[in-house]
């Protein structure tokens, strides 16, 4: 049974930081066969991709809205991908999801490229 479990969400003040983790288990192949993406969905809005990292970690993608504030990284030995979020803004409030795509050597930015999804973790940015 494949599981992607997000953790690290919570309530933070504007300008603060949070670090999200996505830990995978039960994948058919080792995590280094999968591109990993982080998505978010705010109330009343569509889910959007905010970051993606290739299977090796050599390529990354960031949406304009989070560029220079968020950093994606991965530790394949720990089956974990991270999203460091700095200088958080109220508009970053959303449910955050990680997803895995069986793709090697490139990033994936489309939802339909992803094979497995986590249940999400809530991030709320408010004073």
C-alpha positions as a printed NumPy array, in Angstrom:
array([[  0.   ,   0.   ,   0.   ],
       [  1.504,   3.265,  -1.133],
       [  1.458,   6.065,   1.383],
       [  2.639,   9.625,   1.108],
       [  2.385,  11.367,   4.448],
       [  2.772,  15.102,   4.771],
       [  3.727,  16.711,   8.038],
       [  4.875,  20.06 ,   9.38 ],
       [  1.852,  22.206,   8.673],
       [  0.364,  24.561,  11.2  ],
       [ -0.397,  28.153,  12.083],
       [  2.302,  30.755,  11.528],
       [  2.42 ,  34.53 ,  11.497],
       [  3.12 ,  36.465,   8.295],
       [  6.834,  36.537,   7.643],
       [  7.349,  33.277,   9.477],
       [  8.634,  29.922,   8.275],
       [  7.485,  26.332,   8.155],
       [  9.121,  23.175,   6.907],
       [  6.918,  20.521,   5.363],
       [  7.955,  16.902,   4.97 ],
       [  6.575,  14.229,   2.676],
       [  7.532,  10.681,   3.634],
       [  6.843,   7.842,   1.236],
       [  6.309,   4.176,   1.899],
       [  5.105,   1.189,  -0.082],
       [  6.274,   2.49 ,  -3.455],
       [  6.97 ,  -0.177,  -6.034],
       [ 10.329,   1.378,  -6.846],
       [ 12.792,   3.294,  -4.746],
       [ 11.997,   6.94 ,  -4.208],
       [ 14.816,   7.934,  -6.575],
       [ 12.638,   6.705,  -9.444],
       [  9.994,   9.324,  -8.726],
       [  9.62 ,  13.004,  -9.327],
       [  7.913,  14.639,  -6.371],
       [  5.634,  17.636,  -6.472],
       [  4.113,  19.908,  -3.896],
       [  0.647,  21.27 ,  -4.599],
       [ -1.691,  23.464,  -2.611],
       [ -5.371,  24.212,  -2.617],
       [ -6.88 ,  27.239,  -0.957],
       [-10.611,  27.389,  -0.11 ],
       [-12.634,  28.09 ,  -3.223],
       [ -9.644,  27.747,  -5.517],
       [ -8.265,  25.033,  -7.757],
       [ -5.297,  22.973,  -6.699],
       [ -2.068,  24.363,  -8.084],
       [  1.458,  23.047,  -8.391],
       [  3.935,  25.119,  -6.446],
       [  7.122,  23.096,  -6.677],
       [  8.57 ,  19.953,  -8.173],
       [ 11.856,  18.119,  -7.902],
       [ 13.293,  15.509, -10.236],
       [ 14.103,  11.984,  -9.094],
       [ 17.783,  12.783,  -8.56 ],
       [ 17.169,  16.228,  -7.151],
       [ 19.127,  17.896,  -9.924],
       [ 16.16 ,  19.798, -11.37 ],
       [ 13.591,  21.868,  -9.557],
       [ 10.596,  23.991, -10.432],
       [  8.868,  26.758,  -8.52 ],
       [  5.697,  28.63 ,  -9.282],
       [  6.17 ,  32.388,  -9.55 ],
       [  4.12 ,  32.869,  -6.401],
       [  6.664,  31.008,  -4.248],
       [  9.924,  31.558,  -6.148],
       [ 12.696,  32.834,  -3.86 ],
       [ 10.664,  32.011,  -0.723],
       [ 10.225,  28.224,  -0.907],
       [ 12.909,  25.571,  -1.335],
       [ 12.287,  21.959,  -2.277],
       [ 14.795,  19.236,  -1.456],
       [ 14.887,  15.494,  -1.057],
       [ 16.686,  12.793,   0.854],
       [ 16.084,   9.592,  -1.068],
       [ 17.799,   7.504,   1.59 ],
       [ 15.161,   8.687,   4.069],
       [ 12.301,   8.41 ,   1.543],
       [ 11.489,  12.011,   2.31 ],
       [ 11.023,  15.222,   0.369],
       [ 10.998,  18.602,   2.046],
       [  9.51 ,  22.   ,   1.353],
       [ 11.08 ,  24.844,   3.286],
       [  8.749,  27.824,   3.291],
       [ 10.07 ,  31.218,   4.326],
       [  8.551,  34.697,   4.45 ],
       [  5.074,  33.217,   4.495],
       [  2.162,  35.383,   3.443],
       [ -1.563,  35.127,   4.196],
       [ -2.12 ,  34.107,   0.586],
       [ -0.022,  30.999,   1.237],
       [ -2.843,  29.686,   3.429],
       [ -3.96 ,  26.386,   1.918],
       [ -3.941,  22.646,   2.23 ],
       [ -0.588,  21.384,   0.976],
       [ -0.212,  18.062,  -0.777],
       [  2.746,  16.074,  -1.998],
       [  2.55 ,  13.715,  -4.939],
       [  4.83 ,  11.181,  -6.632],
       [  5.248,  10.603, -10.35 ],
       [  7.115,   7.605, -11.737],
       [  9.434,   9.709, -13.862],
       [ 13.192,   9.751, -13.864],
       [ 15.427,  12.704, -14.561],
       [ 12.817,  15.406, -15.02 ],
       [ 10.307,  17.426, -13.086],
       [  6.545,  17.141, -13.475],
       [  4.212,  20.113, -13.264],
       [  0.883,  18.669, -14.382],
       [ -1.463,  16.923, -11.96 ],
       [ -2.177,  14.126, -14.406],
       [  1.498,  13.169, -14.407],
       [  1.319,  12.135, -10.772],
       [  0.51 ,   8.601,  -9.671],
       [  0.228,   8.896,  -5.897],
       [ -1.012,  11.615,  -3.565],
       [ -0.83 ,  12.363,   0.109],
       [ -3.755,  13.393,   2.269],
       [ -2.516,  16.913,   2.805],
       [ -1.442,  19.154,   5.658],
       [ -2.961,  22.525,   6.473],
       [ -0.883,  25.687,   6.465],
       [ -2.477,  28.811,   7.873],
       [ -0.7  ,  32.159,   7.765],
       [ -2.381,  34.688,   9.987],
       [ -1.616,  37.239,  12.656]])
